[in-house]
Every structure is written in structure tokens, then in C-alpha cells.
Coordinates of N, CA and C in Angstrom, one line a residue:
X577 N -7.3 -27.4 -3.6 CA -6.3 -26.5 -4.1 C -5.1 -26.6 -3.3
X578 N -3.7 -26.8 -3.8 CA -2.6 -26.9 -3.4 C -2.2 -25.4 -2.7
X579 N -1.8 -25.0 -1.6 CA -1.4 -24.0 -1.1 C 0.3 -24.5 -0.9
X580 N 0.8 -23.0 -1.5 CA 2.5 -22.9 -1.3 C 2.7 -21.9 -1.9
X581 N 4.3 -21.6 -0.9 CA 4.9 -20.8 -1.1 C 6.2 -21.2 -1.6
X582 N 6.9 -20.5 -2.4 CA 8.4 -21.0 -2.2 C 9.5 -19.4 -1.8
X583 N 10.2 -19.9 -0.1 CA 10.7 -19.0 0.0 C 11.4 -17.7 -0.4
X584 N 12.4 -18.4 -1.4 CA 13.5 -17.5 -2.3 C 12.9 -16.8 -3.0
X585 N 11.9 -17.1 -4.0 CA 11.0 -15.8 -4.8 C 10.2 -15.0 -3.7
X586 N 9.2 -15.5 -2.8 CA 8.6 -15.0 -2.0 C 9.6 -13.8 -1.1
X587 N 10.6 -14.0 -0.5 CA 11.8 -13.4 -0.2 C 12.1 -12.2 -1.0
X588 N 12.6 -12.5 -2.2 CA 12.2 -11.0 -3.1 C 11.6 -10.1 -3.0
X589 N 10.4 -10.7 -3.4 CA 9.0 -9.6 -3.5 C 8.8 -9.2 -2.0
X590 N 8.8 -9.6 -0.9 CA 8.8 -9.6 0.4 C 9.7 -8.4 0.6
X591 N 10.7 -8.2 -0.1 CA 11.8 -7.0 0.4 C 11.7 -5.7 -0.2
X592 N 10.7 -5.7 -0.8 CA 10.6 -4.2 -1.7 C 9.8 -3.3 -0.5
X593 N 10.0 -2.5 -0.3 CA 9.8 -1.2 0.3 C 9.8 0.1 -0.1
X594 N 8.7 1.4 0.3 CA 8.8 2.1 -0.4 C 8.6 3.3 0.8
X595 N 9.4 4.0 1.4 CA 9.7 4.8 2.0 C 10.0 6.6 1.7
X596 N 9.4 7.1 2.0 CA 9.7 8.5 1.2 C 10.3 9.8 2.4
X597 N 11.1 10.6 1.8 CA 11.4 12.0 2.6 C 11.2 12.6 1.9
X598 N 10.0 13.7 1.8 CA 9.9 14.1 1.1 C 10.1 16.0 1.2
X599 N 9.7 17.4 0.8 CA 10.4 18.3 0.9 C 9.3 18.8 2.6
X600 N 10.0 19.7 2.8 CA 9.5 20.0 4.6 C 9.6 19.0 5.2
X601 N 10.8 17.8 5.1 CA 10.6 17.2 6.1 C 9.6 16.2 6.4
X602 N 9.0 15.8 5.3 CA 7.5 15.1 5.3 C 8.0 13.8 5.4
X603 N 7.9 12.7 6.2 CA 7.4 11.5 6.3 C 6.6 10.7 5.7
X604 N 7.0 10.2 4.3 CA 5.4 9.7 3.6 C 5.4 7.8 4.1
X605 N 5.2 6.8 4.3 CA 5.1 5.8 4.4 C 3.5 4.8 3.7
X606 N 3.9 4.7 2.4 CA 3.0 4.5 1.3 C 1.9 3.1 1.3
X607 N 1.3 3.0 1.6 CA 0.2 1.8 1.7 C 0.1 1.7 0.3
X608 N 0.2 0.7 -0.9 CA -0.6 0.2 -2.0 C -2.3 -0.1 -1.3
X609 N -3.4 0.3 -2.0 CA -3.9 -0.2 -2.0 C -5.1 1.1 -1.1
X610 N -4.1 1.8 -0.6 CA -4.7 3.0 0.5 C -4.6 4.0 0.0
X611 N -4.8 4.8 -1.2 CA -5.1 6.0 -2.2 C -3.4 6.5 -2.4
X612 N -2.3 5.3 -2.0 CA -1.3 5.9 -2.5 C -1.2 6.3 -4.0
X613 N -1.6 6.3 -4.4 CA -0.8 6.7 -5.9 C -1.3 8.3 -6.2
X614 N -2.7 8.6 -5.1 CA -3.4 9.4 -5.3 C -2.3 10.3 -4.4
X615 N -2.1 10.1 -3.3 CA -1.8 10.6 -2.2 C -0.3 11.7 -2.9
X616 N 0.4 10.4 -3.9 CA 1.6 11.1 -4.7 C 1.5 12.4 -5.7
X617 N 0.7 11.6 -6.3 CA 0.2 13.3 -6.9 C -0.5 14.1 -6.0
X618 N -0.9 14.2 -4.9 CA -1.0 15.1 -4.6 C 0.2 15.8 -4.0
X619 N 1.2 15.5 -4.1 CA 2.6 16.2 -3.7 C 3.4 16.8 -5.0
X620 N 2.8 16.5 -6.0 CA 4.1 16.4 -7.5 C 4.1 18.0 -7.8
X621 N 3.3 19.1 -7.1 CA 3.4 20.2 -7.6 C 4.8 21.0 -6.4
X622 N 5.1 19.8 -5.5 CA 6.2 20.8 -4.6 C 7.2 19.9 -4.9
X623 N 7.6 18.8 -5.1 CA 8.1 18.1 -5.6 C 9.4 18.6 -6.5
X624 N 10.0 19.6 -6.2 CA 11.1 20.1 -7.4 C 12.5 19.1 -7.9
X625 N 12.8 18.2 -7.5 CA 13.7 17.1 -7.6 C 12.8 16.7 -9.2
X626 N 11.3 16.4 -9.3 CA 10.8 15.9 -10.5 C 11.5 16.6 -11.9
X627 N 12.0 16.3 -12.6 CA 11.9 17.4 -13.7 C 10.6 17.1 -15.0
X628 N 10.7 18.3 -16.0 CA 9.3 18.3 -16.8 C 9.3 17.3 -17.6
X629 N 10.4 16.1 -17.8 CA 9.9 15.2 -18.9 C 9.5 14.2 -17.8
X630 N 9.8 14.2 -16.5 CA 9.3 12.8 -15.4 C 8.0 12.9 -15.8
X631 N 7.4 15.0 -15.4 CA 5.6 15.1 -15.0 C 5.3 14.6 -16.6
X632 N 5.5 14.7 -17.7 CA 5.2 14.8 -18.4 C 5.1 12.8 -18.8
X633 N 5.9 12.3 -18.5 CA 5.8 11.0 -18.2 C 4.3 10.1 -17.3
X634 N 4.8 10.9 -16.2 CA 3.3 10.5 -15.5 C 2.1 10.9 -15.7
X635 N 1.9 12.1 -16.6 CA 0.9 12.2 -17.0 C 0.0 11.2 -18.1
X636 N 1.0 10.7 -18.6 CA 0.9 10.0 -19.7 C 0.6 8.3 -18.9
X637 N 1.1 8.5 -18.2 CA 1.2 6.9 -17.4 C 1.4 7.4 -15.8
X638 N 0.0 7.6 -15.2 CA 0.1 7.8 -13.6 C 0.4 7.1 -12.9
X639 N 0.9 5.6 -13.0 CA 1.7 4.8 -12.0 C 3.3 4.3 -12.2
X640 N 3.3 5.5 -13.1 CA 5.1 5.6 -13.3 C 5.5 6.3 -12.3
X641 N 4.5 7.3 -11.5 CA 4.9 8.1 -10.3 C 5.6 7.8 -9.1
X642 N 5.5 5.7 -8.7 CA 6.0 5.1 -7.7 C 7.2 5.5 -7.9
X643 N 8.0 4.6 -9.4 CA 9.2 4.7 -9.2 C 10.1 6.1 -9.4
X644 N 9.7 7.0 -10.3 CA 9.8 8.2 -10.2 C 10.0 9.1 -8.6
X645 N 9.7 8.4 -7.9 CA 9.1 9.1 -6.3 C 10.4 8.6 -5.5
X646 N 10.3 7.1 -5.9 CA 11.2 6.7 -4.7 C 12.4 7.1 -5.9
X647 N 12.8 7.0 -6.4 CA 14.2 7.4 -7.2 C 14.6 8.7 -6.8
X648 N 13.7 9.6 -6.8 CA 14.1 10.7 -6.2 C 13.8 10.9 -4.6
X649 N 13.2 10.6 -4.1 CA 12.6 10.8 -2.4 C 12.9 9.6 -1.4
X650 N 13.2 8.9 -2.4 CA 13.6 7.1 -1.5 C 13.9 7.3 -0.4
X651 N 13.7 6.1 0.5 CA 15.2 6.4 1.9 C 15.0 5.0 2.5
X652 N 16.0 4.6 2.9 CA 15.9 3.3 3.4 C 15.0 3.2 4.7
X653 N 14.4 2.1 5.1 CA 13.8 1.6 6.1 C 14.1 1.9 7.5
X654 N 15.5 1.9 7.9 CA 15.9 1.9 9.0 C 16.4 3.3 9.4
X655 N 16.7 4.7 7.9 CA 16.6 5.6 7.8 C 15.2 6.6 8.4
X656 N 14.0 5.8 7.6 CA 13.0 6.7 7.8 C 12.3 6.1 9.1
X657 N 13.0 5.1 10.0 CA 12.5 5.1 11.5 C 13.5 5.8 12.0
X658 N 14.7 5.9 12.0 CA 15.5 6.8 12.7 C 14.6 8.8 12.5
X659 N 14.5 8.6 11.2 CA 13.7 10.3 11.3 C 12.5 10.2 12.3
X660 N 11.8 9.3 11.6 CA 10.8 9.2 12.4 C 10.4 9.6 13.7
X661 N 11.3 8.7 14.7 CA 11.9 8.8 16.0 C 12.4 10.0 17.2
X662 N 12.8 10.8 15.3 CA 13.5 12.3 16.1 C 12.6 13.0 16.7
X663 N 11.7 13.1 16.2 CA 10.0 14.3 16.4 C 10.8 15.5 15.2
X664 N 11.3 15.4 14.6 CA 11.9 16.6 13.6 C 11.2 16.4 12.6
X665 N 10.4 15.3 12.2 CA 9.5 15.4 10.7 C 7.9 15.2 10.8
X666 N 7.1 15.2 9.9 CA 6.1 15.2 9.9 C 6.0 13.7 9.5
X667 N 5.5 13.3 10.2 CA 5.3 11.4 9.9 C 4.4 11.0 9.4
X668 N 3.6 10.2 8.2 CA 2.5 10.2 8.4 C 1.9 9.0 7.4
X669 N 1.1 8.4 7.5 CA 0.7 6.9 7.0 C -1.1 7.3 6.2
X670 N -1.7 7.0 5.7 CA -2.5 6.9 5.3 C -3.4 5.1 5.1
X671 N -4.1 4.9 6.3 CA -5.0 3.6 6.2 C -6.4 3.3 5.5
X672 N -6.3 2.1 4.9 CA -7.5 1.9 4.6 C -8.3 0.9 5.4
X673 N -9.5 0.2 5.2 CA -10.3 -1.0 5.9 C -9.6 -1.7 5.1
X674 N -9.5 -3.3 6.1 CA -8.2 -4.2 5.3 C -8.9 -5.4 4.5
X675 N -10.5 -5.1 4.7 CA -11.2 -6.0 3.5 C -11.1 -5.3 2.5
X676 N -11.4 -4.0 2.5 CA -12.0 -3.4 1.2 C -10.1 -3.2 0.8
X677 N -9.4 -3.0 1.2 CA -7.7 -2.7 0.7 C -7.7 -4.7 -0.2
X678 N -8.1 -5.5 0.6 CA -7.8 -6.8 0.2 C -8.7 -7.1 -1.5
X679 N -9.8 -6.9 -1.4 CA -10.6 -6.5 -2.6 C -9.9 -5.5 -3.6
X680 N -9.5 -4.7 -3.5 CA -8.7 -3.6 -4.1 C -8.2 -4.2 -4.9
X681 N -7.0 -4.9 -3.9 CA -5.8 -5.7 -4.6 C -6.5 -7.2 -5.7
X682 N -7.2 -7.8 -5.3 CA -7.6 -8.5 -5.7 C -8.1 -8.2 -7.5
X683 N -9.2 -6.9 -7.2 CA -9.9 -6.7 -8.4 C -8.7 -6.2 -9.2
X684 N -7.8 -5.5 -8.9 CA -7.0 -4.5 -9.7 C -6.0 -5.5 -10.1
X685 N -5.1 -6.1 -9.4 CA -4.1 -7.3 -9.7 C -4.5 -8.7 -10.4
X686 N -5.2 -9.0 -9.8 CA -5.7 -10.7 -10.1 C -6.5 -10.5 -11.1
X687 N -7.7 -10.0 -10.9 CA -8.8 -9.9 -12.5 C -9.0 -9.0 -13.7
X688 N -7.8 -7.8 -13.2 CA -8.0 -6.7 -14.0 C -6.2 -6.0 -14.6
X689 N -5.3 -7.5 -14.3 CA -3.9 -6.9 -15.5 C -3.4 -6.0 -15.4
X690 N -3.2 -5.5 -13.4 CA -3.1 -4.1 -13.0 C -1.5 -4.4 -13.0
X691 N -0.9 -5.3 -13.0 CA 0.5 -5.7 -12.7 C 1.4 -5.5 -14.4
X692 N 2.8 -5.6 -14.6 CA 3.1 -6.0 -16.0 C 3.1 -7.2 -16.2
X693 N 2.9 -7.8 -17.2 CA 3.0 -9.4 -17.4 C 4.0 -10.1 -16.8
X694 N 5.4 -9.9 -17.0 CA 5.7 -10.7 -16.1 C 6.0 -10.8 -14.8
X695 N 5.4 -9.6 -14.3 CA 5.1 -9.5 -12.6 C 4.4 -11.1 -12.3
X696 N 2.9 -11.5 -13.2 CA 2.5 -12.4 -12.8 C 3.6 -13.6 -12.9
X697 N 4.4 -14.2 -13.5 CA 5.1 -15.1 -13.5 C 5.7 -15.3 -12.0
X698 N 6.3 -13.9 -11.3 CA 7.2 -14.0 -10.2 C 6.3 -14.3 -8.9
X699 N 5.2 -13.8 -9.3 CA 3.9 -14.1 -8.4 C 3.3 -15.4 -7.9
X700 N 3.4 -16.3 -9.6 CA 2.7 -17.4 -9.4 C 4.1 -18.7 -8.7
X701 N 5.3 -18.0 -8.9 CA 6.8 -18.9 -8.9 C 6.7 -19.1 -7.4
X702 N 6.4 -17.7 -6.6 CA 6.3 -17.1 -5.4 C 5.5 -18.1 -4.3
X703 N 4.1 -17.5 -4.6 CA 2.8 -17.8 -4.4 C 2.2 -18.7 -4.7
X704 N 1.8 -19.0 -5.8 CA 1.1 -19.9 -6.5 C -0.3 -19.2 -6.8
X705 N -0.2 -18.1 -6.9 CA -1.7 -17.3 -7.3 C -1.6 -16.9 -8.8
X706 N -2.5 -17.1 -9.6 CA -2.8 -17.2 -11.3 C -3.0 -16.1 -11.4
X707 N -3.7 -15.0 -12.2 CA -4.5 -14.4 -12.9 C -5.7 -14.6 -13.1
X708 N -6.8 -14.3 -12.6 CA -7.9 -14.5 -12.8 C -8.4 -15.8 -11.8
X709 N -8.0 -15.7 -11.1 CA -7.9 -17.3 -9.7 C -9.3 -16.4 -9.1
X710 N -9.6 -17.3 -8.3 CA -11.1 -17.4 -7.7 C -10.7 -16.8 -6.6
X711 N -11.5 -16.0 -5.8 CA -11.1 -15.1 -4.5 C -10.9 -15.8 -3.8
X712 N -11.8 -17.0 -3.4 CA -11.3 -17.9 -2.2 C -10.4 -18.1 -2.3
X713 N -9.9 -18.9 -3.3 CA -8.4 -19.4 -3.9 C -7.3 -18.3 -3.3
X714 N -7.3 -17.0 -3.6 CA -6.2 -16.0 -3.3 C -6.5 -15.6 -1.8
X715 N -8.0 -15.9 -1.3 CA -7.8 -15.3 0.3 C -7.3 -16.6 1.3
X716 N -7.4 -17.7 0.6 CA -6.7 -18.7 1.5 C -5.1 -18.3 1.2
X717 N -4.9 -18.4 -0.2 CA -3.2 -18.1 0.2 C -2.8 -17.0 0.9
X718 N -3.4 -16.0 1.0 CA -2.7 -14.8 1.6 C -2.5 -14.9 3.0
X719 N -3.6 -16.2 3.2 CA -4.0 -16.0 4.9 C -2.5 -17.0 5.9
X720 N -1.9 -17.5 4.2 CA -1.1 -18.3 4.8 C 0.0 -17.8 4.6
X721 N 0.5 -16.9 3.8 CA 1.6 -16.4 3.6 C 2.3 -15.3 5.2
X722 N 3.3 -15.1 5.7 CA 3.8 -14.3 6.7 C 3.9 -13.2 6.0
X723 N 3.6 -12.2 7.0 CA 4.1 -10.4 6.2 C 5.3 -10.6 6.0
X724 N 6.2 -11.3 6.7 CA 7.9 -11.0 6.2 C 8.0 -11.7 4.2
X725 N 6.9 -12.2 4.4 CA 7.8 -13.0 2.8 C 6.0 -12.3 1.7
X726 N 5.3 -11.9 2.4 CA 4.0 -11.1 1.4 C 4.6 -9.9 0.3
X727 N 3.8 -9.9 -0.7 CA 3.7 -8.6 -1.5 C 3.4 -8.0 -1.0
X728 N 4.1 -6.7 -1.0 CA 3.5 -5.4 -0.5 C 2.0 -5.0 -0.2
X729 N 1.4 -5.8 -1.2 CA -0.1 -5.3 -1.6 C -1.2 -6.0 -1.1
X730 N -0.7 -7.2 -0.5 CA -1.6 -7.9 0.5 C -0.6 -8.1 2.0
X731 N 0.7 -7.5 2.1 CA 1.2 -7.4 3.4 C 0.3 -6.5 4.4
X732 N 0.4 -7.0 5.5 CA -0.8 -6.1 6.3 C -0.1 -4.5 6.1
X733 N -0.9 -3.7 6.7 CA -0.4 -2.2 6.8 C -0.1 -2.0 8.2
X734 N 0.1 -3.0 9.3 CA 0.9 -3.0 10.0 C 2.0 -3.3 10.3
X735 N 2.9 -4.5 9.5 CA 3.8 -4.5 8.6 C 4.3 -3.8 8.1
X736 N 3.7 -3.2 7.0 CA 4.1 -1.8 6.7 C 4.8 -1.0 6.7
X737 N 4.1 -0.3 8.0 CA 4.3 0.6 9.4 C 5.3 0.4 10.0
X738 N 6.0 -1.2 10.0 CA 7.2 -1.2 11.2 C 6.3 -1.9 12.0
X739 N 5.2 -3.0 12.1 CA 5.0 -3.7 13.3 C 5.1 -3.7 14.2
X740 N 5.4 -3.9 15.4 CA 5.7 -3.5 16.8 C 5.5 -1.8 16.7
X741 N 7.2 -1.2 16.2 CA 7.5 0.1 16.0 C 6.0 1.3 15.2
X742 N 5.2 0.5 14.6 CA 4.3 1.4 14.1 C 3.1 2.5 15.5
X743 N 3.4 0.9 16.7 CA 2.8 1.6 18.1 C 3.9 2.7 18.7
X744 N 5.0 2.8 18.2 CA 6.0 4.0 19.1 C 6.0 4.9 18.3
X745 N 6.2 4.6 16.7 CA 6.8 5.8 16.1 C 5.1 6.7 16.4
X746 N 6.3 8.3 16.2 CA 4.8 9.2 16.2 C 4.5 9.4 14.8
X747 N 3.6 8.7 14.3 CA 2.9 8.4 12.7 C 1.6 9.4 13.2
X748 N 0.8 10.1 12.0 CA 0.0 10.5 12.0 C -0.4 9.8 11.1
X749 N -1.7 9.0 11.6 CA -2.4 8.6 11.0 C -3.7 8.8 10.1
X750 N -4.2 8.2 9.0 CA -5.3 9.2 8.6 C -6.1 7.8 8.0
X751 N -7.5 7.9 7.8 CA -8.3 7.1 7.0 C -8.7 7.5 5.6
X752 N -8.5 7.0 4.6 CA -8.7 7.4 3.3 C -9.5 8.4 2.9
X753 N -10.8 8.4 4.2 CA -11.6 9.1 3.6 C -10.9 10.8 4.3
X754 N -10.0 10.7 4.8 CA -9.8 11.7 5.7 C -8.5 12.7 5.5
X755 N -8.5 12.8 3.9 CA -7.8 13.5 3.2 C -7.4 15.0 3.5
X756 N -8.6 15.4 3.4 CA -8.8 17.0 3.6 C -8.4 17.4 4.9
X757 N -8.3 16.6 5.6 CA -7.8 16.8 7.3 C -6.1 16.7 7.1
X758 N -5.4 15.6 6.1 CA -4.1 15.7 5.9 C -3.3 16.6 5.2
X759 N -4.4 17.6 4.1 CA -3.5 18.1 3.7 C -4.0 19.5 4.8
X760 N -4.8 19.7 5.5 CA -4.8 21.2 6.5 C -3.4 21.1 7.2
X761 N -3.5 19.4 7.9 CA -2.7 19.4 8.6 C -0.8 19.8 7.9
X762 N -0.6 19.3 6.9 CA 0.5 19.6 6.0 C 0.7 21.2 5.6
X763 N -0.5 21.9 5.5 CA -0.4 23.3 5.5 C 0.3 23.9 6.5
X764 N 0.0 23.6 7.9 CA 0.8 24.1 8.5 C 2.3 24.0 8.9
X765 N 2.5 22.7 8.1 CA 4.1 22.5 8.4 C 4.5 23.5 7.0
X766 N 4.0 24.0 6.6 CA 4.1 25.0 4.9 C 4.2 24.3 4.0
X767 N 3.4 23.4 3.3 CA 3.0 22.6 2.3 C 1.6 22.7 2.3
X768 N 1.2 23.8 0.5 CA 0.1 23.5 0.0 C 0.2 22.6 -1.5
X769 N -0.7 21.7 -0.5 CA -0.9 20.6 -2.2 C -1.9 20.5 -2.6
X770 N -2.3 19.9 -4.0 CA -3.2 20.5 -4.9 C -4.3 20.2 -4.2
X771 N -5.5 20.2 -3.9 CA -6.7 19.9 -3.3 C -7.7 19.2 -4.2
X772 N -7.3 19.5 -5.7 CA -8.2 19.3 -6.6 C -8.5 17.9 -7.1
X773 N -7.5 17.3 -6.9 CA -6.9 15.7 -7.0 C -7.8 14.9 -6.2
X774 N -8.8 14.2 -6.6 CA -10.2 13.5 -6.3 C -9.6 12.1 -5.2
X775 N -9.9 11.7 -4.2 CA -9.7 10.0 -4.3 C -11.0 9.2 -4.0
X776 N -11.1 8.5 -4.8 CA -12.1 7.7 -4.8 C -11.6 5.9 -4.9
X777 N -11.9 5.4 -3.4 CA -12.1 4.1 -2.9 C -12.9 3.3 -3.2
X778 N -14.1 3.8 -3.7 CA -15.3 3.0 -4.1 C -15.0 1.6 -4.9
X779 N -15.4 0.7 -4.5 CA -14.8 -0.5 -5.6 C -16.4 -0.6 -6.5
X780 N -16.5 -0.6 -8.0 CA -17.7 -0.5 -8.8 C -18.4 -1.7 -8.5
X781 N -19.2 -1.1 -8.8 CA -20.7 -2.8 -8.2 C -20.3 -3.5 -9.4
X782 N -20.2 -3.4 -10.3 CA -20.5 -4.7 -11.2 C -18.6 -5.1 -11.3
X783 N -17.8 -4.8 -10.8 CA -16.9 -5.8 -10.1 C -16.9 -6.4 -9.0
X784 N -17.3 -5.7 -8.0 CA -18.2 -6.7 -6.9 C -18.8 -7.5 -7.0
X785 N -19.4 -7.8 -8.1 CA -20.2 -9.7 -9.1 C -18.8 -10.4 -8.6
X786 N -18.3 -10.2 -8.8 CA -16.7 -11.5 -9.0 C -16.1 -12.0 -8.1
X787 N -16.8 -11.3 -7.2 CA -16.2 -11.8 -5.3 C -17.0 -12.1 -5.0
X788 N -16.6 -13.7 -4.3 CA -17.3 -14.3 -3.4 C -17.7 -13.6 -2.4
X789 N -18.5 -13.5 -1.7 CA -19.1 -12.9 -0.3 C -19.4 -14.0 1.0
X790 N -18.7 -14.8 0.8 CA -18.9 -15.9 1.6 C -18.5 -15.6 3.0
X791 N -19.2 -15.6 4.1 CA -18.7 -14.5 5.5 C -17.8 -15.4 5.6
X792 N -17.5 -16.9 5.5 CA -16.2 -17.2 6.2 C -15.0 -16.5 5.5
X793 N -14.9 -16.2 4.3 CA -13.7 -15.7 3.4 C -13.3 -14.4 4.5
X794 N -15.0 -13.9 4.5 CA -14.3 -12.4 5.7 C -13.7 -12.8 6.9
X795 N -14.1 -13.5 7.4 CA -13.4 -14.0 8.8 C -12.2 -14.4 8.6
X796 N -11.8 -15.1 7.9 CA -10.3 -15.6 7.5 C -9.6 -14.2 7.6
X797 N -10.1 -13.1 6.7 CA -9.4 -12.2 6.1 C -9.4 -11.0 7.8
X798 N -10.6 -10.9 8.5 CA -10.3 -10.2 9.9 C -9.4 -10.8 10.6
X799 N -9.2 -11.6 10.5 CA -8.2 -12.3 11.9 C -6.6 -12.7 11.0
X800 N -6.5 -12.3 9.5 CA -5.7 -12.3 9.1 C -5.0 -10.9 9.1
X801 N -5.7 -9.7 9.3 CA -5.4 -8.5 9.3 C -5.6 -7.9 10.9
X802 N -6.0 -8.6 11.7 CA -6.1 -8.1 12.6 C -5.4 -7.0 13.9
X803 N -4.4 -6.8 13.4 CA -3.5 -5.9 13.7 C -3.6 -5.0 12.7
X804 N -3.8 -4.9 11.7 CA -4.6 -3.2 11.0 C -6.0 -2.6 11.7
X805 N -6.6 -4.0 12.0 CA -7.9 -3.4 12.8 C -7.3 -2.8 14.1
X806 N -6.7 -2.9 14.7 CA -6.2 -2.2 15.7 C -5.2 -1.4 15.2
X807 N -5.0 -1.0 14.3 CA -4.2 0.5 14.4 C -5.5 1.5 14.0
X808 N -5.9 0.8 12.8 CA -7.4 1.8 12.9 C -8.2 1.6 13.8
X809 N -8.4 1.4 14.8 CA -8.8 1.3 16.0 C -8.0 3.2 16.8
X810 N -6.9 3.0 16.5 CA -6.3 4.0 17.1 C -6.9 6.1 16.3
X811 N -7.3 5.4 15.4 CA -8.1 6.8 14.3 C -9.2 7.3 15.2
X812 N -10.1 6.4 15.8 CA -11.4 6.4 16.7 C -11.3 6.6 18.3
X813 N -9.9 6.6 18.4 CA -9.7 7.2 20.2 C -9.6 8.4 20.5

């Protein structure tokens, strides 16, 4: 299999960012792939910037919420590290394990048409990754791509974070499964959000058939993420 990238598309998709300020002052910095979409609805009830034909939009289509979110809540990169920085906001990240986030992306983008059609075009121009490509096939490219020029969706979540900066800023971090502890903690800055809003990480066993399990594929993929293993590393101190 031919591995490549070509910079200039790669460069594109490489620059999208999705940064939020949201009401109290909240710090959201959105993982794909880490219960973000869930994480958004669970804010859409304090949310008053939304108006009733947006909610009424997303209800109909729940991942119209990204752009809807950042169009109203946006803020640039170098913005939401300067807040960050101040200790005046609530900061706060949400991680996943960076095999099961890489599977995520995999099943939902590559085999399952989670993207719009011609997202794949800009992908394959980029990358050289298909639709429906073999997992090995996509975990060697990824493993060669730099976070500066990656999709969002297989950029590490260290990257993310601000790299270096993700060790200074004061981020509150959380593990997907560790929801109910983010929104206590949001309560007391005076944000109650909805509780009722389920997330579920589980990837289904009979998509699990489709991935290779080959331990070396995992090893490529640990020492390709290995700097997420050490921020979640920091969840456990």
C-alpha cells in the first residue's frame, strides 16, 4: 500500500478547530470522538444565544449542533488559551482511551458514511484513505501523518489540548466515563445541565468483526498516541 500525504489539502483539514466560551464562563475544548456531541447537548438547555428553529434543527439532525455551537460560542485558539491562562474560567477537556477514540473514528467515518460525501473526496486528496479501507491500511496512515497536518478526528487529543500548553493550562480534565463528576463540578460554577442525556462509548460487538485485532496495529497506535496516554495518565494521580 502506497502511503501519502499531500500537504496543501492536508493543511486545510489540519486547521479546523473547534474551541468554545460558553455561558458562566465555561471553557469547553471539544475532543471528536470523546462523547463530544453528547457533551453539547448537554449544555443546549443554558445555551440562550441558540434560538427555537436552531433546537428544533438539531433535533432533527443532532450533529448540526457542532456548527450551530461554534457559530454562536466559537472563539479562536489563541483566545481560549489566553482565558484559559487567566484562572477566570472553568476550563475543561473531556478524554477518551486513544485506541478505542481511534476505532470510534474508524467505524463511524471509514465504514459507516459518518462524514458528507464529499468530505471523503478531501480526505482521500489529503490522505489517501478510501471509504471502507482495511483498518491496517488507515492505522498505518495515521501513524504517519503529523498532528499539525491530521484531521481533527485522528489528531491526538494532545494536540488538541495545545500540546506542550495542555501541561500548563489549568484544564480540568475528565474521562468519558466520568460525566456525572463534570456536571457536579459545573454546578457549582451555577450551571445545571440536563443529566438525562445518556453517553454511551461502547463500540457494538458485531462492528468489532471489521477490525483487525492484530496486537502490532495496537502498538503502532500506543506509541502513536502516546502523549494522550500521559495526559490520561494525569486523571489517575
Amino acid at each position: 500500500m502506497r502511503i501519502f500525504f499531500r500537504n496543501k489539502q492536508a493543511k486545510v483539514l489540519g486547521q479546523f478547530n473547534d474551541y468554545l466560551l460558553l455561558p458562566c464562563n465555561i471553557l469547553y475544548a471539544p475532543i471528536p470522538k470523546a462523547a463530544n456531541t453528547t457533551i453539547k447537548h448537554l449544555f443546549l438547555n443554558v445555551c440562550n444565544k441558540i434560538s427555537d428553529t436552531e433546537l428544533a434543527h438539531i433535533k432533527q439532525n443532532p450533529q448540526s449542533i457542532h456548527g450551530i455551537m461554534k457559530r454562536h460560542y466559537g472563539i479562536e485558539k489563541e483566545e481560549f488559551y489566553r482565558l484559559g491562562m487567566s484562572n477566570k474560567c472553568f476550563c475543561f477537556s473531556v478524554l477518551r482511551d486513544p485506541i478505542q477514540r481511534f476505532k470510534s473514528f474508524y467505524l463511524d467515518k471509514i465504514l459507516n458514511n459518518g462524514w458528507p460525501r464529499e468530505m471523503y473526496g478531501h480526505i482521500y486528496e489529503a490522505y489517501g484513505i478510501l471509504a471502507n479501507q482495511a483498518f491496517k491500511d488507515v492505522v498505518d496512515i495515521a501513524c504517519r501523518i503529523p498532528d499539525r497536518l491530521a484531521d481533527i478526528h485522528f489528531r491526538s487529543q494532545y494536540d488538541i489540548l495545545g500540546g506542550a500548553y495542555s501541561l500548563q493550562c489549568p484544564y480540568r480534565l475528565y474521562d468519558v466515563s466520568e460525566v456525572h463528576k463534570l456536571l457536579n463540578d459545573l454546578a457549582v460554577h451555577g450551571l445545571s445541565l440536563n443529566p438525562s442525556i445518556k453517553i454511551n462509548n461502547a463500540t457494538p460487538s458485531h462492528l468489532t468483526k471489521s477490525i483487525d485485532h492484530d496486537i502490532s496495529l495496537y502498538s503502532k497506535l500506543v506509541k502513536r498516541y502516546s502523549f494522550d496516554y500521559s495526559l490520561i495518565a494525569t486523571l489517575r494521580d
